[in-house]
Short mmCIF file of C-alpha atoms in Angstrom, two decimals:
data_model
loop_
_atom_site.label_atom_id
_atom_site.label_comp_id
_atom_site.label_asym_id
_atom_site.label_seq_id
_atom_site.Cartn_x
_atom_site.Cartn_y
_atom_site.Cartn_z
CA UNK A 1 66.95 -16.80 14.91
CA UNK A 2 63.78 -14.99 13.90
CA UNK A 3 62.53 -15.52 10.38
CA UNK A 4 59.45 -14.50 8.44
CA UNK A 5 58.85 -16.45 5.26
CA UNK A 6 56.17 -15.40 2.78
CA UNK A 7 54.48 -17.40 0.08
CA UNK A 8 51.53 -17.15 -2.24
CA UNK A 9 52.33 -14.26 -4.60
CA UNK A 10 51.93 -14.53 -8.36
CA UNK A 11 50.26 -13.23 -11.47
CA UNK A 12 46.49 -12.86 -11.62
CA UNK A 13 43.97 -11.02 -13.79
CA UNK A 14 41.91 -8.09 -12.63
CA UNK A 15 39.18 -9.31 -10.36
CA UNK A 16 41.08 -12.38 -9.37
CA UNK A 17 42.20 -13.57 -5.96
CA UNK A 18 45.44 -14.52 -4.25
CA UNK A 19 46.27 -15.69 -0.76
CA UNK A 20 49.50 -14.61 0.90
CA UNK A 21 50.88 -16.50 3.86
CA UNK A 22 53.68 -15.71 6.22
CA UNK A 23 55.20 -18.18 8.70
CA UNK A 24 57.15 -16.79 11.61
CA UNK A 25 59.78 -18.76 13.44
CA UNK A 26 61.97 -18.03 16.45
CA UNK A 27 59.39 -16.16 18.59
CA UNK A 28 55.84 -14.93 18.70
CA UNK A 29 54.67 -11.39 18.04
CA UNK A 30 52.05 -8.96 19.21
CA UNK A 31 51.19 -7.67 15.74
CA UNK A 32 51.65 -9.32 12.37
CA UNK A 33 50.73 -7.73 9.14
CA UNK A 34 51.47 -6.69 5.56
CA UNK A 35 52.98 -3.77 3.78
CA UNK A 36 53.57 -3.33 0.07
CA UNK A 37 56.02 -1.53 -2.20
CA UNK A 38 54.94 -0.59 -5.71
CA UNK A 39 57.33 0.79 -8.36
CA UNK A 40 57.94 4.44 -7.91
CA UNK A 41 56.15 4.54 -4.52
CA UNK A 42 57.06 4.30 -0.90
CA UNK A 43 56.34 1.23 1.16
CA UNK A 44 52.79 1.47 2.47
CA UNK A 45 50.66 -0.17 5.14
CA UNK A 46 48.15 -2.74 3.94
CA UNK A 47 46.81 -4.59 6.98
CA UNK A 48 47.71 -5.82 10.44
CA UNK A 49 46.23 -7.93 13.20
CA UNK A 50 47.12 -8.10 16.84
CA UNK A 51 47.67 -11.36 18.61
CA UNK A 52 44.52 -10.95 20.66
CA UNK A 53 42.42 -9.92 17.69
CA UNK A 54 41.44 -6.63 19.26
CA UNK A 55 43.21 -4.70 16.54
CA UNK A 56 42.42 -5.62 12.93
CA UNK A 57 43.34 -2.79 10.66
CA UNK A 58 43.17 -2.21 6.92
CA UNK A 59 44.28 0.52 4.58
CA UNK A 60 41.33 2.32 3.01
CA UNK A 61 42.23 1.08 -0.44
CA UNK A 62 41.81 -2.63 0.51
CA UNK A 63 38.79 -2.49 2.79
CA UNK A 64 36.14 -4.91 1.66
CA UNK A 65 38.59 -6.71 -0.64
CA UNK A 66 41.32 -8.06 1.62
CA UNK A 67 41.00 -10.14 4.82
CA UNK A 68 43.76 -10.75 7.32
CA UNK A 69 43.83 -13.69 9.65
CA UNK A 70 46.23 -15.23 12.15
CA UNK A 71 46.81 -18.72 13.42
CA UNK A 72 48.51 -18.42 16.81
CA UNK A 73 49.22 -22.14 17.02
CA UNK A 74 51.10 -22.09 13.72
CA UNK A 75 52.49 -18.56 14.22
CA UNK A 76 51.26 -17.48 10.78
CA UNK A 77 49.44 -14.57 9.26
CA UNK A 78 47.46 -14.79 6.06
CA UNK A 79 46.13 -12.18 3.67
CA UNK A 80 43.24 -13.18 1.47
CA UNK A 81 43.11 -10.76 -1.44
CA UNK A 82 39.96 -10.65 -3.55
CA UNK A 83 38.83 -8.46 -6.41
CA UNK A 84 42.41 -7.53 -7.19
CA UNK A 85 43.14 -4.42 -9.29
CA UNK A 86 46.18 -3.49 -11.34
CA UNK A 87 47.02 -0.86 -8.71
CA UNK A 88 47.50 -3.67 -6.24
CA UNK A 89 50.60 -4.73 -8.11
CA UNK A 90 53.51 -4.57 -5.73
CA UNK A 91 55.93 -6.55 -3.64
CA UNK A 92 54.11 -7.54 -0.48
CA UNK A 93 56.09 -7.81 2.76
CA UNK A 94 55.15 -9.64 5.93
CA UNK A 95 55.96 -7.62 9.02
CA UNK A 96 55.96 -8.46 12.71
CA UNK A 97 56.16 -6.37 15.86
CA UNK A 98 57.16 -7.45 19.30
CA UNK A 99 55.92 -4.22 20.90
CA UNK A 100 52.78 -4.55 22.94
CA UNK A 101 51.26 -1.41 21.50
CA UNK A 102 47.64 -1.45 20.41
CA UNK A 103 47.34 2.13 19.25
CA UNK A 104 45.92 2.01 15.74
CA UNK A 105 48.02 4.80 14.37
CA UNK A 106 51.16 3.19 15.69
CA UNK A 107 50.28 -0.20 14.17
CA UNK A 108 50.06 1.44 10.73
CA UNK A 109 53.65 2.71 10.87
CA UNK A 110 56.63 0.97 9.27
CA UNK A 111 58.88 1.74 12.25
CA UNK A 112 56.60 -0.23 14.57
CA UNK A 113 57.69 -3.49 12.97
CA UNK A 114 61.07 -4.94 13.83
CA UNK A 115 61.03 -8.02 11.66
CA UNK A 116 60.36 -8.32 7.93
CA UNK A 117 60.07 -11.02 5.36
CA UNK A 118 61.84 -11.06 2.06
CA UNK A 119 58.79 -10.04 0.06
CA UNK A 120 56.57 -11.76 -2.50
CA UNK A 121 55.58 -10.27 -5.84
CA UNK A 122 51.91 -9.74 -6.68
CA UNK A 123 51.13 -8.73 -10.24
CA UNK A 124 47.64 -7.95 -11.40
CA UNK A 125 47.14 -7.72 -15.15
CA UNK A 126 44.46 -5.53 -16.70
#
């Protein structure tokens, strides 16, 4: 059975940092990444990384602040979030795709990902 389990969310002040981790079990994936869902908004792409490292993508609003990494041996993906802002407040979801598709625009789409974690809350206070 495939499972994605996230950890690392919490409450932090503006300018602070958090590190989200996601452990996958049951199989390996081509792409693993993160989406987020804020109150009143639709789920949006944050970042993703392909297994071979050739595709490392970020949403514009996190560039320079967030860093995604993968550990293939441990089947994990990590999102280091620095300089957090109140608008980063959301539930963050780990997502994984088994499709061997390296097209950047495809990797930014929700429908590309066939497995999802339960979500972890990130709250940034002003």
